[in-house]
Amino acid sequence: SLAVLTLAMPAIAQEAPQGDSFDAPTIIVQARRREEDVQDVPAVINAVTAESIGDLNFREFTEVKSLAPGLELTTNANGIGGNARLRGVNFDTNASGNNGTVEFYFNDAPISAGAVLQQMYDIGQIEVQRGPQGTLRGRASPSGSITITAKKPDLNQFGGFADWTANDIGTLNFKGGLNVPIIEGIAAIRVSGVWDENEADRVRPLVRSAGAPDPHSRTKSYRVVGAIEPADWIKLEGTYQFMDRTARTYDQAISFSEVNPAAPPSPVLLTAKDRLSIQEEPRIVEQQFDIYNWRAELAQWGQRLIYQGQHSKQQFFSTENLDQANVFIGRDINDNTSSLAKGTSHEIRLQNEERVLGIFDYVIGFFDSKLNSPTTLTRPTPARLPLAFGGGIASIVTTNILRNNQTHEQSFFGNLTARLGENTEVSGGLRQIKYDSVSQLAVNGNTIANDTQDLKKLIYSASVKHNFSPDFLVYAATGSSLRPGLNVVGDFNIVKSALENSFLNLPPETSKSYEVGFKSTLMGGRARFNVSAYHQTYKNFPFRVPNNGVYYINTVAVRNATGAVTGTAQQ
């Protein structure tokens, strides 16, 4: 369980006007799938506006954490996915699977962290919401959600922007955009893009092999957004975003005597400020993202019907050095990983625009998501000659590993809010989740693992709030969440024990959260003072340490000269 006290100071949506008068800025968020003042929502929310992003010259999405207390955003050195941490709960896609503790959404549709934690440009608003999510938005997540909204086309005005940033440590960043009304007041298109080059972490090799390059990272991306509003009751939007990133990086090393002064000195002293690596070849990362996002809204009789769809394709290739101590001088021994993940989601929901009976607001809907993420890993195993025969590498045995994971999630959800007078509100929601997955592992063309999941779960949320004045409210909230269990294909043992299986096939994770807090606006809107305290418990939290697998007695197949299995043996 976790319990903390937080102070929230949301980003200001606009600059205060000059002069004696002061108009308190209003930050509008979509945390509950309708426009509300952030100070009226019974939850901890940080809104990062386009003005804040521009004023602070944010280029990478990970910089958003400076405006959201308690948020940590990191990307993995090998380029596989990204990590988000809220309320102290960690997640690592290399160790804990596909379902993060924090879910990301792009234009209201769920998307992988790896596609988001890249270069950032032409963003309208980012909302960081803490606490269990799922009864109102997309997938269930125990720690919170982060929603990113791209800037929408202006139907009436032609315009554009250009931005250039450079520094003396190798960074060049160009951003720009153009807004063009096609039919004034009815249809428009917005095109924007970014080109960024930098020296990554600026760690260079101590000894270069022939042709070894300097560290370098390059990202190029563009986005096209179209909008059509032929009448007040219909809106159509479509977005396409392309992103390509390549990087060359080295792992930094320092001498052991820097950590332990009593240790013998290294032949070559390496300190942290030297920014040197003993790798001879860089880690290579190549990523390419294609994101298609579309939306339709129909409004009639005080109700609004919304459909949101998205399809994404992520192509990925990376190398990972297995010889981190540089035992085999003159060459690096690299894992090669390639993946082509395709995901599609659909959501349709109905909600009111005019309050029902003057009391109720509602949202009901259906969500469907599919993901197919085959990954190929080529793993070399070097055999070293004895020193008597000159040392060095005698041969390299290559193992070809194919991992495939297919998931399908469907859910029905609903939320009802009752306004009891002018100052009190009670809200509650449910989501019924059905989740199926199939995971396969094949080694050198032989299938050695085939695991499935079939999961059904009902999750809930509830809150109550009371406004003692327009500038002070108190609230209490509770909620539950779910993350599917992991089918971890972390070893190649063909005869797994019950204990071994308990580490490799994990049960679903559930969590429950309880929160109380207040929100206040002070000095006529010049300051906000918000306090919250929460308690959250987890059951079956799927934490694994990367690269530290399960120890086991390995049973392997014995094959004859033709490759046929003739028996088993233990290693």
XYZ file of C-alpha atoms in Angstrom:
571
model
C 0.000 0.000 0.000
C 1.019 3.591 -0.558
C 0.042 6.804 1.204
C 1.349 10.276 0.387
C 0.476 13.940 0.729
C 0.678 15.969 -2.465
C 0.612 19.660 -3.224
C -0.626 20.528 -6.703
C 0.109 23.786 -8.517
C -1.370 23.403 -12.052
C 0.138 25.147 -15.043
C -1.468 28.499 -15.891
C -3.430 28.360 -19.105
C -2.811 31.958 -20.130
C -0.952 35.032 -18.984
C -2.785 37.379 -16.676
C -3.692 40.713 -18.304
C -1.662 43.755 -17.351
C -3.151 46.519 -15.231
C -4.952 46.814 -11.902
C -7.667 44.255 -12.707
C -7.038 40.539 -12.730
C -9.114 37.887 -14.469
C -8.456 34.468 -12.950
C -7.308 32.095 -15.720
C -9.413 29.009 -16.302
C -7.887 25.673 -17.257
C -10.374 23.469 -19.078
C -9.765 19.713 -18.982
C -11.494 16.612 -20.378
C -10.703 14.313 -17.457
C -14.332 13.130 -17.234
C -14.979 13.194 -21.006
C -16.575 16.651 -20.908
C -15.170 20.156 -20.553
C -14.684 21.212 -16.923
C -12.593 23.649 -14.929
C -9.688 21.662 -13.485
C -10.545 23.046 -10.045
C -14.033 21.499 -10.233
C -12.862 17.905 -10.872
C -12.611 15.635 -7.781
C -9.200 14.249 -8.748
C -5.547 15.313 -8.926
C -4.933 16.663 -12.437
C -2.070 18.658 -13.968
C -2.775 20.410 -17.256
C 0.215 21.339 -19.413
C -0.985 23.859 -21.949
C 0.354 24.837 -25.371
C 1.466 28.172 -23.887
C 3.537 26.413 -21.210
C 5.133 24.091 -23.768
C 6.044 27.040 -25.984
C 7.278 29.310 -23.187
C 9.570 26.606 -21.807
C 10.672 25.428 -25.270
C 9.961 21.777 -24.555
C 11.252 19.569 -27.359
C 11.020 16.061 -25.910
C 7.919 14.735 -24.220
C 9.914 13.574 -21.187
C 10.388 17.262 -20.248
C 6.693 17.463 -19.314
C 7.549 15.877 -15.964
C 8.905 19.237 -14.767
C 5.325 20.603 -14.743
C 3.642 17.573 -13.164
C 4.930 16.884 -9.625
C 5.588 13.222 -8.974
C 5.608 12.244 -12.653
C 8.666 10.453 -14.020
C 9.086 9.785 -17.734
C 12.011 7.823 -19.160
C 12.868 6.049 -22.378
C 14.818 2.807 -22.537
C 18.309 2.948 -23.988
C 17.481 0.052 -26.318
C 14.505 1.988 -27.706
C 11.940 -0.609 -26.650
C 8.988 1.267 -25.199
C 9.088 3.866 -22.468
C 8.381 4.154 -18.792
C 5.970 6.379 -16.857
C 5.770 6.477 -13.090
C 3.069 8.150 -11.007
C 2.615 7.913 -7.266
C 5.830 5.934 -6.947
C 4.692 2.840 -8.860
C 7.352 1.789 -11.361
C 6.911 0.103 -14.717
C 9.464 -1.226 -17.187
C 8.270 -2.652 -20.479
C 11.405 -4.835 -20.664
C 10.408 -6.586 -17.444
C 6.702 -6.075 -16.846
C 4.984 -6.579 -20.190
C 2.804 -4.401 -22.401
C 0.278 -2.980 -19.931
C 1.720 0.031 -18.150
C 0.688 1.363 -14.759
C 0.007 4.642 -16.605
C -1.902 4.648 -19.901
C -1.186 7.121 -22.701
C -3.823 8.567 -25.045
C -3.308 10.506 -28.268
C -6.353 12.461 -29.443
C -8.526 10.394 -27.094
C -7.297 6.970 -28.299
C -4.870 4.684 -26.390
C -1.327 4.540 -27.704
C 1.968 2.975 -26.622
C 4.408 4.975 -24.516
C 7.168 4.367 -27.086
C 5.231 6.343 -29.702
C 4.651 9.248 -27.312
C 7.978 9.725 -25.502
C 9.675 11.231 -28.529
C 9.995 14.685 -30.035
C 7.018 16.924 -29.211
C 5.524 19.578 -31.480
C 2.245 21.403 -32.226
C 0.507 20.104 -29.098
C -2.703 21.682 -27.821
C -2.774 20.320 -24.272
C -1.491 17.497 -22.072
C -3.454 16.260 -19.065
C -1.871 14.160 -16.322
C -4.465 12.495 -14.089
C -3.581 10.415 -11.051
C -5.413 7.461 -9.597
C -7.084 4.368 -11.035
C -8.528 4.990 -14.497
C -10.790 2.949 -16.699
C -14.489 3.540 -16.068
C -14.445 6.605 -18.306
C -11.461 6.287 -20.632
C -10.020 3.444 -22.706
C -8.016 0.860 -20.819
C -7.894 0.328 -17.100
C -4.720 1.605 -15.434
C -3.894 1.598 -11.713
C -1.751 4.744 -11.424
C -3.311 7.207 -13.847
C -3.441 8.414 -17.426
C -1.728 10.951 -19.670
C -3.727 12.402 -22.555
C -2.111 14.313 -25.422
C -4.177 16.414 -27.801
C -2.700 17.720 -31.041
C -3.660 21.224 -32.097
C -6.826 21.230 -34.208
C -7.201 23.099 -37.510
C -8.681 26.597 -37.372
C -11.645 26.651 -39.781
C -11.488 30.407 -40.330
C -7.935 31.747 -40.281
C -4.853 31.090 -42.374
C -1.693 30.994 -40.286
C 1.479 29.209 -39.346
C 4.526 29.149 -37.129
C 8.241 28.374 -37.294
C 10.691 27.659 -34.485
C 14.429 26.980 -34.515
C 16.652 25.930 -31.596
C 20.391 25.299 -31.632
C 23.114 25.029 -29.015
C 26.869 24.486 -28.793
C 26.652 20.782 -27.881
C 25.340 19.575 -31.210
C 21.585 20.153 -31.057
C 19.569 21.394 -34.036
C 15.782 21.487 -33.778
C 13.378 22.852 -36.385
C 9.617 22.959 -35.875
C 6.954 24.497 -38.045
C 3.328 24.328 -39.049
C 0.756 25.747 -41.449
C -3.025 26.093 -41.045
C -5.119 26.422 -44.205
C -8.938 26.828 -44.306
C -10.199 24.864 -47.330
C -13.772 26.091 -47.055
C -13.976 28.938 -44.585
C -15.944 27.985 -41.496
C -16.481 24.425 -42.743
C -13.221 22.598 -43.569
C -9.527 23.145 -42.818
C -6.224 21.319 -42.752
C -3.208 21.744 -40.460
C 0.268 20.444 -41.335
C 3.172 20.510 -38.888
C 6.497 18.802 -38.400
C 9.832 18.598 -36.624
C 13.440 17.799 -37.516
C 15.806 17.219 -34.601
C 19.461 16.199 -34.505
C 21.639 15.920 -31.407
C 24.555 14.004 -29.919
C 22.331 11.824 -27.703
C 24.022 11.424 -24.284
C 27.439 12.476 -25.733
C 29.199 9.303 -24.510
C 32.030 8.332 -26.898
C 34.108 5.143 -27.243
C 37.481 5.007 -25.515
C 38.931 2.874 -28.309
C 37.310 3.103 -31.709
C 37.088 0.218 -34.082
C 37.438 1.055 -37.754
C 34.657 3.424 -38.754
C 32.959 3.577 -35.347
C 30.794 6.740 -35.398
C 30.163 9.417 -32.765
C 26.938 9.266 -30.740
C 24.058 10.721 -32.680
C 20.275 10.882 -32.667
C 17.978 12.116 -35.431
C 14.208 12.393 -35.405
C 11.991 13.548 -38.239
C 8.235 13.663 -38.021
C 5.212 15.304 -39.592
C 1.504 15.400 -38.827
C -1.523 16.186 -40.993
C -4.829 17.026 -39.307
C -8.066 17.638 -41.182
C -11.396 18.847 -39.794
C -14.837 19.215 -41.358
C -17.840 20.827 -39.645
C -20.573 21.229 -42.277
C -23.214 21.889 -39.602
C -23.462 22.507 -35.875
C -24.547 18.927 -35.232
C -21.712 17.090 -37.003
C -17.903 17.134 -36.674
C -15.378 14.990 -38.521
C -11.633 14.852 -37.797
C -8.751 12.830 -39.177
C -5.051 12.734 -38.231
C -2.018 11.039 -39.719
C 1.370 11.211 -38.007
C 4.664 9.793 -39.236
C 7.807 9.635 -37.135
C 11.242 8.184 -37.890
C 14.059 8.047 -35.335
C 17.574 6.647 -35.565
C 20.156 6.697 -32.800
C 23.713 5.548 -32.090
C 24.663 5.408 -28.405
C 27.341 3.935 -26.147
C 27.061 2.803 -22.515
C 29.179 4.955 -20.236
C 31.856 3.325 -18.056
C 33.954 4.518 -15.132
C 36.881 2.862 -13.377
C 36.032 0.690 -10.382
C 38.524 2.692 -8.322
C 36.165 5.693 -8.723
C 33.527 3.721 -6.804
C 35.886 1.966 -4.395
C 39.082 3.974 -3.691
C 40.649 0.875 -2.141
C 40.485 -0.997 -5.448
C 43.599 -1.266 -7.627
C 43.822 1.564 -10.171
C 42.710 0.861 -13.712
C 45.303 0.823 -16.491
C 43.326 3.724 -17.957
C 41.469 5.938 -15.486
C 37.894 6.677 -16.546
C 35.889 9.230 -14.586
C 32.248 10.254 -14.928
C 33.147 13.587 -16.476
C 35.127 11.855 -19.236
C 31.865 10.466 -20.726
C 33.642 7.465 -22.245
C 32.603 3.913 -23.076
C 34.612 0.717 -23.440
C 32.251 -0.444 -26.180
C 33.863 -0.492 -29.597
C 30.624 -0.306 -31.584
C 27.511 1.730 -30.781
C 24.071 0.476 -29.902
C 21.856 1.032 -32.947
C 18.197 1.989 -32.564
C 15.841 2.495 -35.502
C 12.166 3.326 -34.929
C 9.352 4.216 -37.295
C 5.769 5.058 -36.335
C 2.652 5.470 -38.472
C -0.412 6.651 -36.557
C -3.882 7.027 -38.082
C -6.478 8.674 -35.850
C -10.070 9.504 -36.783
C -13.141 10.864 -34.991
C -16.809 11.620 -35.687
C -19.298 13.476 -33.490
C -23.070 13.772 -33.914
C -25.118 16.028 -31.644
C -28.907 16.017 -31.500
C -31.681 16.442 -28.925
C -29.232 17.414 -26.205
C -27.152 14.231 -26.640
C -23.789 13.622 -28.323
C -22.643 10.419 -30.032
C -18.861 10.117 -30.426
C -16.810 7.539 -32.319
C -13.031 7.483 -31.912
C -10.773 5.153 -33.876
C -7.036 4.675 -34.225
C -4.586 2.392 -36.019
C -0.858 2.419 -35.321
C 2.114 0.624 -36.816
C 5.475 0.554 -35.062
C 8.591 -0.820 -36.743
C 11.596 -1.281 -34.526
C 15.180 -2.520 -34.787
C 17.966 -2.368 -32.212
C 21.277 -3.929 -31.280
C 22.359 -4.644 -27.721
C 25.959 -5.386 -26.734
C 26.256 -8.651 -24.769
C 29.996 -8.252 -24.152
C 29.692 -5.318 -21.735
C 33.135 -5.940 -20.207
C 34.734 -5.971 -23.686
C 36.258 -9.415 -23.106
C 36.364 -10.109 -26.838
C 38.590 -7.270 -27.981
C 38.195 -6.187 -31.563
C 34.486 -6.949 -31.924
C 31.149 -6.523 -30.155
C 28.761 -9.410 -29.596
C 25.275 -8.021 -30.233
C 21.704 -9.108 -29.807
C 19.594 -7.982 -32.770
C 15.925 -7.273 -32.054
C 13.286 -6.395 -34.640
C 9.562 -5.943 -34.208
C 6.534 -4.841 -36.190
C 3.625 -4.082 -33.869
C 0.172 -3.212 -35.171
C -2.638 -1.994 -32.958
C -6.199 -0.889 -33.647
C -8.782 0.541 -31.260
C -12.390 1.665 -31.564
C -14.549 3.437 -29.034
C -18.139 4.597 -29.346
C -19.861 6.474 -26.567
C -23.067 8.409 -25.921
C -23.224 11.257 -23.437
C -25.506 14.141 -22.602
C -24.932 17.785 -23.463
C -28.032 19.033 -21.657
C -28.378 17.820 -18.091
C -31.022 15.082 -17.759
C -33.895 16.171 -15.492
C -31.671 19.050 -14.448
C -29.672 16.619 -12.253
C -27.831 13.877 -14.162
C -24.815 13.703 -16.470
C -24.039 10.332 -18.051
C -21.541 8.583 -20.311
C -22.053 5.073 -21.701
C -19.951 3.297 -24.336
C -18.126 0.340 -25.839
C -14.373 -0.086 -26.348
C -12.471 -2.567 -28.531
C -8.686 -2.886 -28.894
C -6.425 -5.360 -30.712
C -2.633 -5.609 -30.701
C -0.314 -7.926 -32.620
C 3.372 -7.556 -31.742
C 5.697 -10.232 -33.188
C 9.333 -9.784 -32.159
C 12.412 -11.506 -33.594
C 15.574 -11.787 -31.517
C 18.901 -13.004 -32.902
C 21.135 -13.960 -29.979
C 24.807 -14.870 -30.502
C 26.690 -17.100 -28.035
C 30.490 -16.848 -28.401
C 32.841 -19.742 -27.655
C 36.279 -18.600 -26.514
C 39.469 -20.540 -27.223
C 41.640 -21.471 -24.211
C 44.646 -19.206 -23.626
C 46.933 -22.082 -24.642
C 45.484 -21.793 -28.120
C 45.717 -18.028 -28.313
C 42.375 -17.034 -26.772
C 39.869 -15.091 -28.849
C 36.592 -16.305 -30.327
C 36.558 -19.774 -31.781
C 32.976 -19.589 -33.059
C 29.624 -17.905 -32.539
C 26.440 -19.956 -32.234
C 23.378 -17.966 -33.272
C 19.972 -18.628 -31.722
C 16.914 -17.296 -33.545
C 14.041 -16.515 -31.182
C 10.521 -15.522 -32.253
C 8.132 -14.082 -29.710
C 4.573 -13.339 -30.712
C 1.893 -11.732 -28.592
C -1.684 -11.091 -29.679
C -4.198 -9.391 -27.391
C -7.854 -8.470 -27.755
C -9.735 -6.374 -25.221
C -13.428 -5.459 -25.238
C -15.366 -3.589 -22.589
C -18.654 -1.855 -21.835
C -18.522 1.163 -19.568
C -20.795 3.738 -18.002
C -20.649 6.635 -15.578
C -23.457 8.593 -13.904
C -23.093 11.891 -12.062
C -25.866 13.387 -9.929
C -25.895 17.075 -8.961
C -27.606 17.384 -5.584
C -28.349 21.062 -5.391
C -25.817 23.717 -6.321
C -22.916 22.478 -4.209
C -22.917 18.676 -3.944
C -22.116 16.021 -6.539
C -22.084 12.219 -6.411
C -20.569 10.171 -9.250
C -20.021 6.494 -9.961
C -18.951 4.285 -12.866
C -18.459 0.668 -13.948
C -16.516 -1.089 -16.698
C -16.914 -4.751 -17.635
C -13.661 -5.974 -19.241
C -13.104 -9.051 -21.393
C -9.433 -9.674 -22.256
C -7.928 -12.477 -24.369
C -4.286 -13.041 -25.277
C -2.100 -15.612 -26.996
C 1.685 -15.693 -26.465
C 4.085 -17.931 -28.377
C 7.808 -18.579 -28.184
C 9.761 -20.365 -30.912
C 13.503 -21.091 -30.869
C 15.238 -21.935 -34.146
C 11.849 -22.682 -35.654
C 10.670 -24.980 -32.828
C 7.711 -23.819 -30.701
C 8.547 -24.322 -27.023
C 5.830 -22.217 -25.330
C 2.223 -21.389 -26.157
C 0.257 -19.579 -23.444
C -3.248 -18.088 -23.432
C -5.352 -15.864 -21.191
C -9.113 -15.471 -20.972
C -9.978 -12.829 -18.411
C -13.192 -11.110 -17.321
C -13.374 -8.422 -14.653
C -15.678 -5.654 -13.430
C -13.991 -2.490 -12.143
C -15.563 0.550 -10.519
C -15.049 4.181 -9.533
C -16.986 6.520 -7.231
C -16.586 10.034 -5.891
C -18.400 12.666 -3.885
C -17.585 16.354 -3.663
C -18.998 19.401 -1.927
C -18.324 23.067 -2.658
C -18.290 25.078 0.549
C -17.742 28.146 -1.625
C -16.947 28.827 -5.301
C -13.254 28.784 -4.309
C -13.131 25.777 -1.967
C -14.272 22.169 -2.425
C -13.590 18.901 -0.637
C -13.859 15.463 -2.188
C -13.478 11.759 -1.535
C -12.948 9.107 -4.210
C -12.393 5.388 -4.558
C -11.743 3.080 -7.479
C -10.427 -0.270 -8.629
C -8.286 -1.291 -11.557
C -7.021 -4.299 -13.478
C -3.952 -5.278 -15.455
C -3.824 -8.627 -17.272
C -1.278 -11.152 -16.085
C 1.996 -11.679 -17.884
C 3.003 -14.651 -19.977
C 6.747 -14.219 -19.593
C 8.795 -16.185 -22.099
C 12.015 -15.609 -20.220
C 13.677 -19.013 -20.422
C 13.829 -21.888 -22.872
C 13.379 -24.821 -20.507
C 11.152 -27.384 -22.216
C 10.163 -29.083 -18.928
C 9.151 -26.334 -16.502
C 8.433 -27.056 -12.853
C 5.353 -25.702 -11.077
C 7.549 -23.190 -9.228
C 9.160 -22.050 -12.466
C 5.764 -21.619 -14.120
C 4.595 -19.506 -11.175
C 7.266 -16.951 -12.088
C 6.614 -17.082 -15.815
C 2.809 -17.082 -15.993
C 1.615 -14.407 -13.616
C -1.997 -13.894 -12.511
C -3.896 -10.644 -13.221
C -3.076 -7.646 -11.064
C -5.867 -5.852 -9.204
C -5.735 -2.706 -7.114
C -8.007 -0.561 -4.971
C -7.533 3.104 -4.148
C -9.020 5.531 -1.624
C -8.436 9.282 -1.773
C -9.531 12.449 0.029
C -8.565 16.014 -0.715
C -9.520 19.609 -1.155
C -9.034 22.231 -3.866
C -8.863 25.953 -3.189
C -8.384 29.132 -5.171
C -6.719 31.993 -3.320
C -6.088 35.713 -3.788
C -8.740 36.165 -6.422
C -7.346 33.424 -8.651
C -3.671 34.342 -8.368
C -2.851 31.096 -6.539
C -4.224 27.595 -6.113
C -3.604 25.369 -3.124
C -4.685 21.745 -3.539
C -4.016 18.887 -1.124
C -4.740 15.176 -1.513
C -3.975 12.009 0.454
C -4.477 8.505 -0.898
C -4.084 4.868 0.033
C -3.716 2.199 -2.660
C -3.241 -1.549 -2.376
C -2.018 -3.925 -5.080
C -2.509 -7.652 -5.458
C -0.211 -9.618 -7.823
C 1.825 -6.582 -8.868
C 3.928 -7.927 -11.817
C 7.385 -6.609 -11.011
C 10.411 -8.245 -12.590
C 14.015 -7.112 -12.731
C 15.287 -6.754 -16.322
C 18.005 -9.197 -17.373
C 17.699 -11.200 -14.141
C 15.681 -14.228 -15.145
C 14.379 -17.219 -13.213
C 17.001 -19.753 -12.097
C 16.107 -23.296 -13.049
C 17.430 -26.764 -13.922
C 17.413 -26.624 -17.686
C 15.962 -29.531 -19.630
C 16.919 -29.504 -23.293
C 16.027 -31.654 -26.281
C 18.577 -34.140 -27.592
C 18.522 -34.338 -31.386
C 20.137 -36.658 -33.887
C 21.984 -35.655 -37.041
C 18.709 -35.047 -38.874
C 17.383 -32.729 -36.157
C 14.782 -35.173 -34.826
C 14.289 -35.227 -31.033
C 15.563 -38.489 -29.562
C 15.302 -37.620 -25.859
C 16.023 -34.995 -23.224
C 18.947 -34.073 -21.024
C 19.528 -31.713 -18.111
C 22.125 -28.967 -18.071
